[in-house]
Tab-separated table of C-alpha atoms in Angstrom:
chain	number	residue	atom	x	y	z
A	1	SER	CA	6.870	-2.649	12.973
A	2	GLN	CA	4.032	-2.511	10.373
A	3	GLN	CA	2.107	-5.820	9.438
A	4	GLY	CA	-0.378	-4.498	6.784
A	5	GLU	CA	1.014	-2.796	3.624
A	6	GLU	CA	-1.407	-0.933	1.516
A	7	ASP	CA	-1.340	-0.559	-2.146
A	8	PRO	CA	-1.565	1.831	-3.717
A	9	GLN	CA	-0.097	4.550	-1.509
A	10	ALA	CA	-2.225	7.174	-3.456
A	11	LEU	CA	-5.276	6.892	-5.701
A	12	SER	CA	-7.418	9.524	-7.424
A	13	ILE	CA	-10.622	8.953	-9.024
A	14	GLN	CA	-13.767	10.686	-10.346
A	15	GLU	CA	-17.061	10.670	-8.505
A	16	GLY	CA	-19.152	7.601	-9.358
A	17	GLU	CA	-16.255	5.217	-10.393
A	18	ASN	CA	-15.251	2.710	-8.025
A	19	ALA	CA	-11.956	2.546	-5.986
A	20	THR	CA	-10.092	-0.714	-5.087
A	21	MET	CA	-7.473	-0.716	-2.184
A	22	ASN	CA	-5.345	-3.695	-1.339
A	23	CYS	CA	-3.696	-4.658	1.810
A	24	SER	CA	-0.914	-7.380	2.345
A	25	TYR	CA	0.432	-8.730	5.427
A	26	LYS	CA	3.399	-11.146	6.623
A	27	THR	CA	2.301	-13.476	9.250
A	28	SER	CA	-0.935	-15.403	9.948
A	29	ILE	CA	-3.806	-13.371	11.300
A	30	ASN	CA	-7.102	-13.706	13.359
A	31	ASN	CA	-8.863	-10.869	11.876
A	32	LEU	CA	-8.130	-7.961	9.629
A	33	GLN	CA	-9.724	-4.737	10.109
A	34	TRP	CA	-10.375	-1.535	7.679
A	35	TYR	CA	-10.584	2.001	8.972
A	36	ARG	CA	-11.053	5.280	7.450
A	37	GLN	CA	-9.373	8.768	8.542
A	38	ASN	CA	-10.355	12.236	7.450
A	39	SER	CA	-7.537	14.535	7.252
A	40	GLY	CA	-6.632	15.745	10.902
A	41	ARG	CA	-9.351	13.306	12.482
A	42	GLY	CA	-9.358	9.985	14.163
A	43	LEU	CA	-9.712	6.587	12.431
A	44	VAL	CA	-13.223	5.292	11.825
A	45	HIS	CA	-13.910	1.728	11.911
A	46	LEU	CA	-15.068	0.402	8.708
A	47	ILE	CA	-15.122	-3.508	8.586
A	48	LEU	CA	-13.781	-6.406	10.498
A	49	ILE	CA	-13.220	-9.581	8.640
A	50	ARG	CA	-12.069	-12.900	10.386
A	51	SER	CA	-9.496	-15.380	9.087
A	52	ASN	CA	-12.190	-17.953	8.188
A	53	GLU	CA	-14.206	-15.377	6.220
A	54	ARG	CA	-13.700	-14.467	2.569
A	55	GLU	CA	-15.890	-11.681	1.934
A	56	LYS	CA	-17.979	-8.953	3.866
A	57	HIS	CA	-20.285	-6.323	2.551
A	58	SER	CA	-21.238	-3.050	4.304
A	59	GLY	CA	-23.145	-0.607	2.175
A	60	ARG	CA	-20.908	0.463	-0.747
A	61	LEU	CA	-17.900	-1.355	0.730
A	62	ARG	CA	-16.724	-4.896	-0.130
A	63	VAL	CA	-14.087	-6.588	1.636
A	64	THR	CA	-12.232	-9.736	0.323
A	65	LEU	CA	-9.808	-11.859	2.423
A	66	ASP	CA	-7.327	-14.567	0.665
A	67	THR	CA	-5.247	-15.958	3.711
A	68	SER	CA	-3.298	-18.121	1.354
A	69	LYS	CA	-2.097	-14.994	-0.643
A	70	LYS	CA	-1.990	-12.946	2.863
A	71	SER	CA	-3.962	-10.103	1.205
A	72	SER	CA	-6.960	-8.511	1.456
A	73	SER	CA	-8.826	-5.689	-0.827
A	74	LEU	CA	-11.458	-2.895	0.174
A	75	LEU	CA	-13.761	-2.017	-2.771
A	76	ILE	CA	-15.627	1.305	-2.652
A	77	THR	CA	-18.609	1.145	-5.244
A	78	ALA	CA	-20.275	4.393	-6.664
A	79	SER	CA	-17.514	6.630	-4.949
A	80	ARG	CA	-18.589	10.098	-3.563
A	81	ALA	CA	-16.425	12.987	-3.120
A	82	ALA	CA	-17.179	12.761	0.684
A	83	ASP	CA	-15.112	9.466	0.315
A	84	THR	CA	-12.173	11.459	0.032
A	85	ALA	CA	-9.775	10.191	2.985
A	86	SER	CA	-7.124	7.702	3.842
A	87	TYR	CA	-7.801	3.922	4.348
A	88	PHE	CA	-5.765	1.454	6.696
A	89	CYS	CA	-5.718	-1.784	7.181
A	90	ALA	CA	-5.173	-3.463	10.573
A	91	THR	CA	-4.196	-6.997	11.247
A	92	ASP	CA	-4.529	-8.852	14.529
A	93	ASP	CA	-1.886	-11.699	14.542
A	94	ASN	CA	-1.487	-14.755	16.604
A	95	ASN	CA	0.204	-12.834	19.404
A	96	ASN	CA	-2.625	-10.695	19.746
A	97	ASP	CA	-0.674	-7.644	18.483
A	98	MET	CA	-2.146	-5.420	15.844
A	99	ARG	CA	-0.406	-3.594	13.242
A	100	PHE	CA	-1.636	-1.013	11.046
A	101	GLY	CA	-0.291	-0.215	7.282
A	102	ALA	CA	0.662	3.211	6.170
A	103	GLY	CA	-2.453	3.763	4.516
A	104	THR	CA	-4.000	4.505	0.905
A	105	ARG	CA	-4.979	8.196	0.502
A	106	LEU	CA	-7.935	8.241	-1.944
A	107	THR	CA	-9.030	11.258	-3.715
A	108	VAL	CA	-12.447	11.569	-5.305
A	109	LYS	CA	-12.907	14.416	-7.752
A	110	PRO	CA	-16.479	15.709	-8.050
B	1	ASP	CA	-23.328	10.264	22.850
B	2	GLY	CA	-20.585	7.908	23.839
B	3	GLY	CA	-17.026	8.476	22.631
B	4	ILE	CA	-13.612	9.270	23.036
B	5	THR	CA	-12.395	12.827	24.114
B	6	GLN	CA	-8.933	14.010	23.421
B	7	SER	CA	-7.498	17.228	24.923
B	8	PRO	CA	-5.755	19.498	23.835
B	9	LYS	CA	-6.282	19.450	20.191
B	10	TYR	CA	-2.996	21.310	19.636
B	11	LEU	CA	0.051	21.350	22.320
B	12	PHE	CA	3.288	22.894	22.155
B	13	ARG	CA	6.280	21.676	24.279
B	14	LYS	CA	9.497	23.341	25.046
B	15	GLU	CA	12.744	21.921	25.433
B	16	GLY	CA	13.182	19.745	28.570
B	17	GLN	CA	9.309	19.954	29.463
B	18	ASN	CA	6.922	17.007	30.140
B	19	VAL	CA	3.617	17.456	28.604
B	20	THR	CA	0.453	15.501	29.530
B	21	LEU	CA	-2.285	14.731	26.604
B	22	SER	CA	-5.662	13.731	28.188
B	23	CYS	CA	-7.928	10.729	26.765
B	24	GLU	CA	-11.328	10.022	28.624
B	25	GLN	CA	-13.920	7.558	27.197
B	26	ASN	CA	-17.498	7.098	28.308
B	27	LEU	CA	-18.100	3.836	26.454
B	28	ASN	CA	-17.534	1.547	29.354
B	29	HIS	CA	-14.376	-0.165	27.449
B	30	ASP	CA	-11.733	-2.036	29.207
B	31	ALA	CA	-9.003	-1.678	26.687
B	32	MET	CA	-7.393	1.599	25.812
B	33	TYR	CA	-4.598	2.390	23.588
B	34	TRP	CA	-2.151	5.107	22.535
B	35	TYR	CA	-0.974	5.595	18.964
B	36	ARG	CA	1.655	7.822	17.339
B	37	GLN	CA	1.088	8.803	13.697
B	38	ASP	CA	3.854	10.758	11.616
B	39	PRO	CA	3.098	12.354	8.290
B	40	GLY	CA	2.326	9.661	5.244
B	41	GLN	CA	2.729	6.825	8.122
B	42	GLY	CA	0.413	4.363	9.715
B	43	LEU	CA	-0.360	4.094	13.523
B	44	ARG	CA	2.511	3.010	15.809
B	45	LEU	CA	1.774	1.696	19.310
B	46	ILE	CA	3.030	3.590	22.285
B	47	TYR	CA	1.388	1.867	25.451
B	48	TYR	CA	-1.790	-0.002	25.834
B	49	SER	CA	-3.998	-0.939	28.902
B	50	GLN	CA	-6.524	-3.608	29.273
B	51	ILE	CA	-7.827	-2.722	32.714
B	52	VAL	CA	-7.665	-0.342	35.365
B	53	ASN	CA	-3.987	-0.013	37.129
B	54	ASP	CA	-2.594	-2.241	34.325
B	55	PHE	CA	-0.624	-1.203	30.935
B	56	GLN	CA	2.122	-2.605	28.758
B	57	LYS	CA	4.499	-1.057	26.431
B	58	GLY	CA	3.755	-0.983	22.641
B	59	ASP	CA	6.343	-0.764	20.119
B	60	ILE	CA	7.871	2.707	20.795
B	61	ALA	CA	7.277	3.277	24.395
B	62	GLU	CA	10.719	4.852	25.410
B	63	GLY	CA	10.345	8.572	26.185
B	64	TYR	CA	6.500	7.935	27.044
B	65	SER	CA	4.548	7.231	30.388
B	66	VAL	CA	0.814	6.520	30.909
B	67	SER	CA	-1.182	5.738	33.968
B	68	ARG	CA	-4.895	3.963	34.442
B	69	GLU	CA	-6.041	5.061	37.501
B	70	LYS	CA	-9.846	4.854	36.259
B	71	LYS	CA	-11.387	2.825	33.464
B	72	GLU	CA	-12.683	5.789	31.821
B	73	SER	CA	-9.164	7.845	31.652
B	74	PHE	CA	-5.994	6.826	30.124
B	75	PRO	CA	-3.461	10.144	29.841
B	76	LEU	CA	-0.219	9.901	27.996
B	77	THR	CA	2.846	12.224	29.435
B	78	VAL	CA	5.474	12.899	26.580
B	79	THR	CA	8.710	13.382	28.622
B	80	SER	CA	11.879	15.395	27.881
B	81	ALA	CA	13.491	11.813	27.280
B	82	GLN	CA	11.291	11.805	23.564
B	83	LYS	CA	13.766	13.472	21.560
B	84	ASN	CA	11.301	13.848	18.747
B	85	PRO	CA	7.928	14.504	19.911
B	86	THR	CA	6.298	16.020	17.109
B	87	ALA	CA	3.510	13.924	15.724
B	88	PHE	CA	-0.298	13.514	16.117
B	89	TYR	CA	-1.162	11.274	18.736
B	90	LEU	CA	-4.311	9.236	18.688
B	91	CYS	CA	-6.039	7.500	21.644
B	92	ALA	CA	-8.486	4.610	21.052
B	93	SER	CA	-10.448	2.163	23.232
B	94	SER	CA	-12.125	-1.189	22.752
B	95	GLY	CA	-14.445	-3.731	24.452
B	96	VAL	CA	-11.740	-6.627	24.289
B	97	ARG	CA	-8.220	-6.186	23.419
B	98	TRP	CA	-7.746	-6.335	19.735
B	99	VAL	CA	-10.774	-8.457	19.006
B	100	GLN	CA	-13.405	-5.847	18.684
B	101	PRO	CA	-13.102	-2.690	16.649
B	102	GLN	CA	-11.257	0.268	18.094
B	103	HIS	CA	-13.050	3.580	18.715
B	104	PHE	CA	-10.741	6.597	18.129
B	105	GLY	CA	-10.459	10.304	19.561
B	106	ASP	CA	-9.690	13.126	17.292
B	107	GLY	CA	-6.065	13.544	18.406
B	108	THR	CA	-3.713	15.784	19.594
B	109	ARG	CA	-1.103	17.575	17.543
B	110	LEU	CA	2.111	18.145	19.410
B	111	SER	CA	4.690	20.441	18.285
B	112	ILE	CA	7.932	21.699	19.432
B	113	LEU	CA	8.575	25.332	20.315
């Protein structure tokens, strides 16, 4: 069963614009992770945010976590064509079961 | 370079045939996982292993089997009991189950002949 639900399912923007993807989940979590997947490839880990953290940054990536709303967002600033990929959130709940959402498919047009 | 190697990249299965997907890691990770990904969907857990000679069923283990005889290797067998095996299969590993980020291989795409 899926825990995280990404929104939107697909997003198309121009190079240089910011991209925001959201993830909502149902049960309490220990941490939330964001992954990226290029077409036909494996997933690559981007950021892990723990349940007691509210925001984390990594280069052009900014992740926020609101445990009261059971939601997280991934912001990619100044997007590039190379950012075109699918982005997944994964939640680790109190049963130590990790669940992936269905992903947001991001297209960055040059 | 350390990483996870999955082979083959493409695999075709005939009716009634078992096929085995290979997954090898040289990251010295204890935990390893197998996921199935269908088009436009997220990952679903098939099996995971936290230590050699031990493994647990995930959400969709029916029709699949695994072994963990070596720390580096976690092969997945898709048996003839799996009636809808066409999918993209991903293997991953991590230092500690779920707590640390998972490292993924580049997947095996399995199709039915």
